[in-house]
CSV table of C-alpha atoms (C1' of nucleotides) in Angstrom, one decimal:
chain,number,residue,atom,x,y,z
S,153,UNK,CA,24.3,-18.8,-60.8
S,154,UNK,CA,26.5,-21.9,-61.2
S,155,UNK,CA,29.4,-21.9,-58.8
S,156,UNK,CA,32.6,-20.7,-60.4
S,157,UNK,CA,35.4,-23.2,-60.8
S,158,UNK,CA,38.0,-22.8,-58.1
S,159,UNK,CA,40.8,-21.7,-60.3
S,160,UNK,CA,38.6,-19.2,-62.0
S,161,UNK,CA,37.7,-17.7,-58.7
S,162,UNK,CA,41.4,-17.6,-57.7
S,163,UNK,CA,42.2,-15.8,-60.9
S,164,UNK,CA,39.4,-13.3,-60.2
S,165,UNK,CA,40.6,-12.6,-56.7
S,166,UNK,CA,44.2,-12.3,-57.6
S,167,UNK,CA,43.5,-9.9,-60.4
S,168,UNK,CA,41.4,-7.8,-58.2
S,169,UNK,CA,44.1,-7.6,-55.5
S,170,UNK,CA,46.8,-6.9,-58.0
S,171,UNK,CA,44.9,-4.3,-59.9
S,172,UNK,CA,44.1,-2.6,-56.6
S,173,UNK,CA,47.8,-2.3,-55.7
S,174,UNK,CA,49.4,-1.9,-59.1
S,175,UNK,CA,46.7,-0.8,-61.6
S,176,UNK,CA,45.9,-2.4,-64.9
S,177,UNK,CA,49.3,-1.6,-66.2
S,178,UNK,CA,51.6,-3.0,-63.6
S,179,UNK,CA,49.6,-6.2,-63.5
S,180,UNK,CA,51.0,-8.6,-66.1
S,181,UNK,CA,49.3,-11.8,-66.7
S,182,UNK,CA,52.3,-13.7,-65.5
S,183,UNK,CA,51.9,-12.0,-62.2
S,184,UNK,CA,48.3,-12.9,-62.0
S,185,UNK,CA,49.2,-16.4,-62.7
S,186,UNK,CA,51.9,-16.7,-60.0
S,187,UNK,CA,49.7,-14.9,-57.5
S,188,UNK,CA,46.8,-17.3,-58.2
S,189,UNK,CA,49.0,-20.3,-58.2
S,190,UNK,CA,48.3,-21.4,-61.7
S,191,UNK,CA,50.2,-21.4,-65.0
S,192,UNK,CA,49.9,-18.5,-67.4
S,193,UNK,CA,48.3,-20.8,-69.9
S,194,UNK,CA,45.6,-21.7,-67.5
S,195,UNK,CA,44.3,-18.2,-67.5
S,196,UNK,CA,43.8,-18.5,-71.2
S,197,UNK,CA,41.8,-21.7,-70.7
S,198,UNK,CA,39.2,-19.6,-68.9
S,199,UNK,CA,39.5,-16.2,-70.5
S,200,UNK,CA,40.1,-15.2,-74.1
S,201,UNK,CA,42.4,-12.3,-73.3
S,202,UNK,CA,43.4,-9.9,-70.6
S,203,UNK,CA,40.7,-7.5,-71.6
S,204,UNK,CA,38.1,-10.3,-71.3
S,205,UNK,CA,39.4,-11.2,-67.9
S,206,UNK,CA,39.1,-7.6,-66.7
S,207,UNK,CA,35.6,-7.2,-68.1
S,208,UNK,CA,34.3,-10.5,-66.7
S,209,UNK,CA,35.8,-9.6,-63.3
S,210,UNK,CA,33.9,-6.4,-63.4
S,211,UNK,CA,30.6,-8.3,-64.0
S,212,UNK,CA,31.5,-10.8,-61.3
S,213,UNK,CA,32.1,-7.9,-58.9
S,214,UNK,CA,29.1,-6.0,-59.9
S,215,UNK,CA,26.9,-9.0,-59.2
S,216,UNK,CA,28.0,-8.9,-55.6
S,217,UNK,CA,27.0,-5.3,-55.3
S,218,UNK,CA,23.6,-6.0,-57.0
S,219,UNK,CA,23.0,-8.7,-54.4
S,220,UNK,CA,23.4,-6.1,-51.7
S,221,UNK,CA,21.0,-3.8,-53.4
S,222,UNK,CA,18.4,-6.5,-53.9
S,223,UNK,CA,18.7,-7.6,-50.3
S,224,UNK,CA,18.2,-4.1,-48.9
S,225,UNK,CA,15.5,-2.7,-51.2
S,226,UNK,CA,12.2,-4.0,-49.9
S,227,UNK,CA,8.9,-2.4,-50.9
S,228,UNK,CA,7.3,-3.7,-47.8
S,229,UNK,CA,9.1,-1.4,-45.4
S,230,UNK,CA,8.7,2.4,-45.3
S,231,UNK,CA,10.8,4.2,-47.9
S,232,UNK,CA,12.9,6.2,-45.5
S,233,UNK,CA,13.9,3.2,-43.5
S,234,UNK,CA,14.7,1.4,-46.8
S,235,UNK,CA,16.9,4.4,-47.7
S,236,UNK,CA,19.0,4.0,-44.6
S,237,UNK,CA,19.2,0.3,-44.9
S,238,UNK,CA,20.2,0.4,-48.6
S,239,UNK,CA,22.8,3.1,-48.3
S,240,UNK,CA,24.1,2.0,-45.0
S,241,UNK,CA,24.4,-1.5,-46.4
S,242,UNK,CA,26.2,-0.4,-49.5
S,243,UNK,CA,28.6,1.7,-47.5
S,244,UNK,CA,29.4,-1.2,-45.2
S,245,UNK,CA,29.8,-3.5,-48.2
S,246,UNK,CA,32.2,-1.2,-49.9
S,247,UNK,CA,34.0,-0.5,-46.7
S,248,UNK,CA,34.5,-4.3,-46.1
S,249,UNK,CA,35.5,-4.9,-49.7
S,250,UNK,CA,38.2,-2.4,-50.5
S,251,UNK,CA,39.6,-4.7,-53.2
S,252,UNK,CA,36.4,-4.6,-55.1
S,253,UNK,CA,35.9,-0.9,-54.5
S,254,UNK,CA,39.3,0.1,-55.7
S,255,UNK,CA,39.1,-2.2,-58.7
S,256,UNK,CA,35.7,-0.7,-59.5
S,257,UNK,CA,36.9,2.8,-59.4
S,258,UNK,CA,39.8,2.1,-61.7
S,259,UNK,CA,37.5,0.2,-64.1
S,260,UNK,CA,34.7,2.7,-64.4
S,261,UNK,CA,37.2,5.5,-65.1
S,262,UNK,CA,39.2,3.5,-67.6
S,263,UNK,CA,38.6,3.0,-71.3
S,264,UNK,CA,37.5,-0.6,-70.5
S,265,UNK,CA,34.2,0.7,-69.4
S,266,UNK,CA,33.7,2.9,-72.4
S,267,UNK,CA,33.0,-0.1,-74.4
S,268,UNK,CA,30.2,-1.3,-72.1
S,269,UNK,CA,26.5,-1.0,-72.3
S,270,UNK,CA,25.2,2.4,-71.3
S,271,UNK,CA,23.8,3.2,-67.8
S,272,UNK,CA,20.2,2.7,-68.8
S,273,UNK,CA,20.8,-1.0,-69.5
S,274,UNK,CA,22.9,-1.6,-66.5
S,275,UNK,CA,21.0,-3.7,-63.9
S,276,UNK,CA,22.6,-1.9,-61.0
S,277,UNK,CA,21.4,1.5,-62.1
S,278,UNK,CA,18.1,0.2,-63.1
S,279,UNK,CA,17.5,-1.0,-59.6
S,280,UNK,CA,18.7,2.4,-58.1
S,281,UNK,CA,16.4,4.3,-60.5
S,282,UNK,CA,13.5,2.2,-59.5
S,283,UNK,CA,14.3,2.8,-55.8
S,284,UNK,CA,14.3,6.6,-56.2
S,285,UNK,CA,11.3,6.5,-58.4
S,286,UNK,CA,9.4,5.0,-55.5
S,287,UNK,CA,10.5,7.8,-53.2
S,288,UNK,CA,9.3,10.4,-55.7
S,289,UNK,CA,6.0,8.6,-56.2
S,290,UNK,CA,5.4,8.5,-52.5
S,291,UNK,CA,6.0,12.3,-52.4
S,292,UNK,CA,9.0,11.9,-50.1
S,293,UNK,CA,11.7,13.0,-52.4
S,294,UNK,CA,12.2,16.2,-54.4
S,295,UNK,CA,11.1,16.0,-57.9
S,296,UNK,CA,14.5,15.5,-59.4
S,297,UNK,CA,15.4,12.9,-62.0
S,298,UNK,CA,16.1,9.5,-60.4
S,299,UNK,CA,19.3,9.4,-62.5
S,300,UNK,CA,20.5,12.5,-60.7
S,301,UNK,CA,19.4,11.3,-57.2
S,302,UNK,CA,21.1,7.9,-57.8
S,303,UNK,CA,24.3,9.5,-59.1
S,304,UNK,CA,24.6,11.9,-56.2
S,305,UNK,CA,23.8,9.4,-53.5
S,306,UNK,CA,26.0,6.7,-54.9
S,307,UNK,CA,28.9,9.0,-55.4
S,308,UNK,CA,28.6,10.3,-51.8
S,309,UNK,CA,28.5,6.8,-50.3
S,310,UNK,CA,31.4,5.7,-52.5
S,311,UNK,CA,33.5,8.6,-51.6
S,312,UNK,CA,33.0,8.1,-47.9
S,313,UNK,CA,33.9,4.4,-48.3
S,314,UNK,CA,37.0,5.3,-50.1
S,315,UNK,CA,38.0,7.9,-47.5
S,316,UNK,CA,37.4,5.6,-44.5
S,317,UNK,CA,38.9,2.6,-46.4
S,318,UNK,CA,42.1,4.4,-47.0
S,319,UNK,CA,42.5,4.9,-43.3
S,320,UNK,CA,42.4,8.6,-43.5
S,321,UNK,CA,39.2,8.8,-41.5
S,322,UNK,CA,37.3,6.6,-39.1
S,323,UNK,CA,33.5,6.6,-38.9
S,324,UNK,CA,31.6,5.0,-36.1
S,325,UNK,CA,28.0,3.9,-36.6
S,326,UNK,CA,26.6,7.1,-35.2
S,327,UNK,CA,28.6,9.3,-37.6
S,328,UNK,CA,27.6,7.1,-40.5
S,329,UNK,CA,23.9,7.6,-39.6
S,330,UNK,CA,24.6,11.3,-39.4
S,331,UNK,CA,26.0,11.4,-42.9
S,332,UNK,CA,23.2,9.3,-44.3
S,333,UNK,CA,20.8,11.7,-42.6
S,334,UNK,CA,22.6,14.6,-44.3
S,335,UNK,CA,22.2,13.1,-47.7
S,336,UNK,CA,18.6,12.4,-46.9
S,337,UNK,CA,18.0,16.0,-45.9
S,338,UNK,CA,19.3,17.1,-49.2
S,339,UNK,CA,17.1,15.0,-51.4
S,340,UNK,CA,13.9,14.8,-49.2
S,341,UNK,CA,11.0,16.9,-49.9
S,342,UNK,CA,9.4,19.5,-47.7
S,343,UNK,CA,12.1,19.8,-45.0
O,164,UNK,CA,54.1,30.9,-62.3
O,165,UNK,CA,56.5,31.1,-65.3
O,166,UNK,CA,54.9,30.3,-68.6
O,167,UNK,CA,55.5,26.7,-69.7
O,168,UNK,CA,57.6,26.2,-72.8
O,169,UNK,CA,55.4,25.6,-75.8
O,170,UNK,CA,56.5,22.0,-76.4
O,171,UNK,CA,56.1,21.2,-72.8
O,172,UNK,CA,52.6,22.4,-72.9
O,173,UNK,CA,51.9,20.5,-76.1
O,174,UNK,CA,53.1,17.4,-74.4
O,175,UNK,CA,50.9,18.0,-71.4
O,176,UNK,CA,47.8,18.5,-73.5
O,177,UNK,CA,48.5,15.5,-75.7
O,178,UNK,CA,49.0,13.3,-72.8
O,179,UNK,CA,45.8,14.4,-71.2
O,180,UNK,CA,43.8,13.8,-74.3
O,181,UNK,CA,45.3,10.4,-75.0
O,182,UNK,CA,45.0,9.2,-71.4
O,183,UNK,CA,41.3,10.3,-71.5
O,184,UNK,CA,40.7,8.1,-74.5
O,185,UNK,CA,43.0,5.3,-74.0
O,186,UNK,CA,44.1,5.2,-70.4
O,187,UNK,CA,47.6,5.1,-69.0
O,188,UNK,CA,48.2,1.8,-70.6
O,189,UNK,CA,47.3,2.4,-74.2
O,190,UNK,CA,49.2,5.6,-74.2
O,191,UNK,CA,52.7,4.9,-75.3
O,192,UNK,CA,55.3,7.7,-75.3
O,193,UNK,CA,55.6,7.3,-79.0
O,194,UNK,CA,52.0,8.2,-79.4
O,195,UNK,CA,52.3,11.2,-77.1
O,196,UNK,CA,55.2,12.3,-79.2
O,197,UNK,CA,53.4,12.0,-82.5
O,198,UNK,CA,50.3,13.6,-81.2
O,199,UNK,CA,52.2,16.5,-79.7
O,200,UNK,CA,54.3,16.9,-82.9
O,201,UNK,CA,57.6,16.3,-81.2
O,202,UNK,CA,60.2,13.5,-81.3
O,203,UNK,CA,60.1,10.9,-78.7
O,204,UNK,CA,63.5,12.0,-77.4
O,205,UNK,CA,62.2,15.5,-76.8
O,206,UNK,CA,59.8,14.3,-74.2
O,207,UNK,CA,62.8,13.1,-72.3
O,208,UNK,CA,64.4,16.5,-72.5
O,209,UNK,CA,61.5,17.8,-70.4
O,210,UNK,CA,60.6,14.8,-68.2
O,211,UNK,CA,62.7,12.1,-66.6
O,212,UNK,CA,60.3,9.3,-67.3
O,213,UNK,CA,56.7,8.5,-68.2
O,214,UNK,CA,55.8,8.4,-64.5
O,215,UNK,CA,57.3,11.8,-64.0
O,216,UNK,CA,55.4,13.2,-66.9
O,217,UNK,CA,52.1,11.8,-65.6
O,218,UNK,CA,52.8,13.1,-62.1
O,219,UNK,CA,53.8,16.6,-63.3
O,220,UNK,CA,50.8,16.7,-65.5
O,221,UNK,CA,48.6,16.0,-62.5
O,222,UNK,CA,50.2,19.0,-60.7
O,223,UNK,CA,49.8,21.2,-63.7
O,224,UNK,CA,46.1,20.2,-64.0
O,225,UNK,CA,45.5,20.6,-60.3
O,226,UNK,CA,46.8,24.1,-60.3
O,227,UNK,CA,44.1,25.0,-62.7
O,228,UNK,CA,41.5,23.7,-60.4
O,229,UNK,CA,43.1,25.5,-57.5
O,230,UNK,CA,42.9,28.7,-59.5
O,231,UNK,CA,39.1,28.3,-59.8
O,232,UNK,CA,38.8,27.7,-56.0
O,233,UNK,CA,40.9,30.7,-55.2
O,234,UNK,CA,38.9,32.9,-57.5
O,235,UNK,CA,35.5,31.8,-56.1
O,236,UNK,CA,36.2,31.7,-52.4
O,237,UNK,CA,35.9,35.2,-51.2
O,238,UNK,CA,35.5,35.9,-47.5
O,239,UNK,CA,33.9,39.3,-48.3
O,240,UNK,CA,30.7,37.8,-49.7
O,241,UNK,CA,28.1,35.9,-47.6
O,242,UNK,CA,29.0,32.3,-47.1
O,243,UNK,CA,25.9,30.9,-48.8
O,244,UNK,CA,26.5,32.9,-52.0
O,245,UNK,CA,30.1,31.9,-51.9
O,246,UNK,CA,29.0,28.3,-51.7
O,247,UNK,CA,27.0,28.6,-54.9
O,248,UNK,CA,29.7,30.5,-56.6
O,249,UNK,CA,32.4,28.0,-55.7
O,250,UNK,CA,30.6,24.8,-56.5
O,251,UNK,CA,28.8,26.2,-59.6
O,252,UNK,CA,32.2,27.5,-60.7
O,253,UNK,CA,33.9,24.1,-60.1
O,254,UNK,CA,31.1,22.3,-61.9
O,255,UNK,CA,31.3,24.5,-64.9
O,256,UNK,CA,35.1,24.2,-65.0
O,257,UNK,CA,35.0,20.4,-64.9
O,258,UNK,CA,32.2,20.4,-67.4
O,259,UNK,CA,34.2,22.6,-69.8
O,260,UNK,CA,37.4,20.6,-69.2
O,261,UNK,CA,36.4,17.0,-69.7
O,262,UNK,CA,40.0,16.1,-70.6
O,263,UNK,CA,41.2,17.2,-67.3
O,264,UNK,CA,38.3,15.7,-65.4
O,265,UNK,CA,38.8,12.3,-67.0
O,266,UNK,CA,42.5,12.4,-66.6
O,267,UNK,CA,42.0,13.3,-62.9
O,268,UNK,CA,39.7,10.5,-62.2
O,269,UNK,CA,42.0,8.0,-63.7
O,270,UNK,CA,45.0,9.4,-61.8
O,271,UNK,CA,43.5,9.6,-58.4
O,272,UNK,CA,42.3,6.0,-58.6
O,273,UNK,CA,45.6,4.7,-59.9
O,274,UNK,CA,48.6,3.7,-58.0
O,275,UNK,CA,50.4,6.8,-59.3
O,276,UNK,CA,48.5,8.8,-56.7
O,277,UNK,CA,49.3,6.4,-53.9
O,278,UNK,CA,52.8,7.7,-53.9
O,279,UNK,CA,51.7,11.3,-53.4
O,280,UNK,CA,51.5,13.5,-50.3
O,281,UNK,CA,48.4,12.8,-48.2
O,282,UNK,CA,45.2,14.9,-48.4
O,283,UNK,CA,46.2,17.1,-45.4
O,284,UNK,CA,49.2,18.5,-47.3
O,285,UNK,CA,47.3,18.9,-50.5
O,286,UNK,CA,46.7,22.6,-51.3
O,287,UNK,CA,43.4,21.9,-53.0
O,288,UNK,CA,41.9,20.1,-50.0
O,289,UNK,CA,43.4,22.6,-47.6
O,290,UNK,CA,41.5,25.4,-49.3
O,291,UNK,CA,38.3,23.3,-49.2
O,292,UNK,CA,38.7,22.5,-45.6
O,293,UNK,CA,39.1,26.2,-44.8
O,294,UNK,CA,36.0,27.0,-46.8
O,295,UNK,CA,33.8,24.6,-44.9
O,296,UNK,CA,35.4,25.6,-41.6
O,297,UNK,CA,34.1,29.1,-42.3
O,298,UNK,CA,30.6,27.8,-42.8
O,299,UNK,CA,30.7,25.9,-39.5
O,300,UNK,CA,32.1,28.9,-37.7
O,301,UNK,CA,29.3,31.1,-38.9
O,302,UNK,CA,26.9,28.5,-37.7
O,303,UNK,CA,25.5,27.9,-41.1
O,304,UNK,CA,26.6,24.3,-41.6
O,305,UNK,CA,26.0,21.3,-39.5
O,306,UNK,CA,28.8,20.4,-37.2
O,307,UNK,CA,30.4,17.7,-39.3
O,308,UNK,CA,34.1,17.4,-40.0
O,309,UNK,CA,35.1,19.7,-42.9
O,310,UNK,CA,36.9,16.7,-44.4
O,311,UNK,CA,33.6,15.0,-44.7
O,312,UNK,CA,31.7,18.0,-46.0
O,313,UNK,CA,34.5,18.6,-48.6
O,314,UNK,CA,34.5,15.0,-49.7
O,315,UNK,CA,30.7,14.8,-50.1
O,316,UNK,CA,30.3,18.0,-51.9
O,317,UNK,CA,33.2,17.5,-54.2
O,318,UNK,CA,32.3,14.0,-55.1
O,319,UNK,CA,28.7,15.2,-55.9
O,320,UNK,CA,29.9,17.9,-58.2
O,321,UNK,CA,32.4,15.7,-59.8
O,322,UNK,CA,29.9,13.0,-60.5
O,323,UNK,CA,27.4,15.4,-62.0
O,324,UNK,CA,30.2,16.8,-64.2
O,325,UNK,CA,31.1,13.3,-65.3
O,326,UNK,CA,27.5,12.5,-66.0
O,327,UNK,CA,26.7,15.6,-68.1
O,328,UNK,CA,30.1,15.5,-69.7
O,329,UNK,CA,29.6,12.1,-71.0
O,330,UNK,CA,26.5,13.3,-72.8
O,331,UNK,CA,24.2,11.0,-70.8
O,332,UNK,CA,22.4,14.0,-69.3
O,333,UNK,CA,22.0,17.7,-70.0
O,334,UNK,CA,21.6,20.2,-67.2
O,335,UNK,CA,20.5,23.8,-67.8
O,336,UNK,CA,21.5,26.6,-65.4
O,337,UNK,CA,18.3,26.2,-63.4
O,338,UNK,CA,18.7,22.5,-62.9
O,339,UNK,CA,22.2,23.0,-61.8
O,340,UNK,CA,21.1,25.6,-59.2
O,341,UNK,CA,18.5,23.1,-58.0
O,342,UNK,CA,21.2,20.4,-57.5
O,343,UNK,CA,23.5,22.8,-55.7
O,344,UNK,CA,20.5,23.8,-53.5
O,345,UNK,CA,19.9,20.1,-52.8
O,346,UNK,CA,23.5,19.7,-51.6
O,347,UNK,CA,23.2,22.8,-49.6
O,348,UNK,CA,20.0,21.6,-47.9
O,349,UNK,CA,21.9,18.5,-46.9
O,350,UNK,CA,24.8,20.2,-45.2
O,351,UNK,CA,23.2,23.4,-43.9
O,352,UNK,CA,22.1,23.7,-40.3
O,353,UNK,CA,18.7,24.3,-38.9
O,354,UNK,CA,16.5,23.7,-41.9
A,178,DT,C1',38.3,-55.7,-61.4
A,179,DA,C1',41.5,-54.2,-64.3
A,180,DA,C1',42.9,-52.3,-68.6
A,181,DT,C1',42.1,-48.8,-71.9
A,182,DC,C1',40.5,-44.7,-73.8
A,183,DC,C1',39.1,-39.8,-73.9
A,184,DC,C1',39.3,-35.2,-73.1
A,185,DA,C1',39.2,-31.3,-70.4
A,186,DA,C1',42.4,-29.1,-67.3
A,187,DT,C1',46.9,-27.7,-66.8
A,188,DT,C1',51.7,-26.6,-67.6
A,189,DG,C1',55.5,-23.4,-68.8
A,190,DA,C1',58.9,-22.5,-72.3
A,191,DA,C1',58.9,-20.1,-76.7
A,192,DT,C1',57.3,-16.3,-79.8
A,193,DG,C1',56.6,-12.0,-81.6
A,194,DT,C1',55.3,-7.5,-80.4
A,195,DT,C1',55.1,-3.4,-78.1
A,196,DC,C1',57.1,-0.1,-75.5
A,197,DA,C1',60.1,3.1,-72.5
A,198,DT,C1',64.3,4.8,-72.8
A,199,DT,C1',68.9,6.0,-74.8
A,200,DC,C1',72.2,8.4,-77.5
A,201,DG,C1',74.8,10.0,-81.3
A,202,DG,C1',73.9,13.4,-84.2
A,203,DT,C1',71.6,17.8,-86.2
A,204,DC,C1',69.8,22.3,-86.0
A,205,DT,C1',69.2,27.2,-84.4
A,206,DG,C1',69.7,31.4,-82.2
A,207,DC,C1',73.2,34.1,-80.2
P,103,DG,C1',81.2,28.2,-83.1
P,104,DC,C1',78.9,27.1,-78.7
P,105,DA,C1',74.9,25.5,-76.0
P,106,DG,C1',70.8,24.0,-75.5
P,107,DA,C1',66.7,22.2,-77.9
P,108,DC,C1',65.5,18.7,-80.8
P,109,DC,C1',65.4,14.5,-83.6
P,110,DG,C1',64.4,9.5,-84.5
P,111,DA,C1',66.5,5.1,-85.3
P,112,DA,C1',68.3,1.6,-82.2
P,113,DT,C1',68.2,-1.1,-77.9
P,114,DG,C1',66.8,-4.2,-74.6
P,115,DA,C1',63.3,-5.5,-71.4
P,116,DA,C1',58.7,-6.7,-70.4
P,117,DC,C1',54.6,-8.4,-71.9
P,118,DA,C1',50.3,-10.9,-73.9
P,119,DT,C1',49.5,-14.8,-76.0
P,120,DT,C1',50.4,-19.5,-78.1
P,121,DC,C1',51.0,-24.4,-78.2
P,122,DA,C1',53.1,-28.9,-77.8
P,123,DA,C1',53.3,-31.8,-74.1
P,124,DT,C1',51.5,-33.8,-69.6
P,125,DT,C1',48.2,-35.0,-66.2
P,126,DG,C1',44.3,-37.1,-64.0
P,127,DG,C1',40.0,-39.0,-63.5
P,128,DG,C1',35.7,-40.6,-65.2
P,129,DA,C1',33.5,-43.5,-68.6
P,130,DT,C1',33.8,-47.8,-71.5
P,131,DT,C1',35.2,-52.2,-72.4
P,132,DA,C1',36.9,-57.0,-71.6
DNA sequence: TAATCCCAATTGAATGTTCATTCGGTCTGC
DNA sequence: GCAGACCGAATGAACATTCAATTGGGATTA
């Protein structure tokens, strides 16, 4: 992963912040340029179009999330521990990266994402599917499609990060553990 | 609730469909007008501005969701049954109203909704809070803030409706029950 | 070492388009 | 013949994108 040229990174970050506050509409290229401290034309040196910029930014952001998943999913430690590490880690990451979270949520619900490869080819979801597959194999999780388990768990963690990130609620570590436990209780076998 | 003038309703529905497919950007007023079979000026007879149109449409759509909640939350039937009725009902409603669902998701993640009254004053969430409050009172649910329970449950149901609505997954009635049971297992006491 | 060249990076004013909104006028039911 | 509903061409602002001109620094040459 070659380091991204400084200006390109500045454009990414500015776009993310502006889209968070003002949406895709409401974020003219001229504003991105000013905010990033570059000329309008410079953006077009790096990106073909606004659409391309948004799409590449999504990929850039998603790589960061994937990095968290890869770091926290370790086949060497017990699955249940791994579950808490992974989802606690993802929650914390989203919580600390509200820009990214808000940009993400706008993107995936927008028509930009409709033109993208389907879930099955998405590296992020592939990793999550494999993770839950392991839990099922080990007989720890209910026999529910990994796609469903991944969707439910991820949406739960995302919604909590949105809630606490917006300042409408505070969670301390203990409460977070409690919520993860609650999700675990839902998907775990036997009970 | 007085019946909405025909043209106004046509404008609402057209806006919802167009926003679903093309987003807020990508949905010019001229297109709404053509799609609804009215003149551009007519829209401005009913709405002050595009922003006003979007905002009112959100309220209009939310009332439909609230109607489902009110219909399915009945203090007379056992809480657990009520839980399955309510969330099964909401899932089915979202599933059958993809336009509304997609519009909703775009709206709540956009800056339009930032200018809105906070969760606590929102009738929809007030109803949900009360619902979960009841479950806690009756000792059936874990002692977790109703705000958290509502957020987790709603986001789970929404994400499933998005998934099946997009055609990436099919759920029959039995599988839906299984998923609701899974959510219940997570939040219910004792186990 | 200095002079020269090359080219990618950068600039920002100019362009053409798209869009929200306006408004003078028409229609329709009463 | 009045009032509200409705029309749609016209207006002006905002925007994405282009491009001719400038910069700067690393390689090449003398």
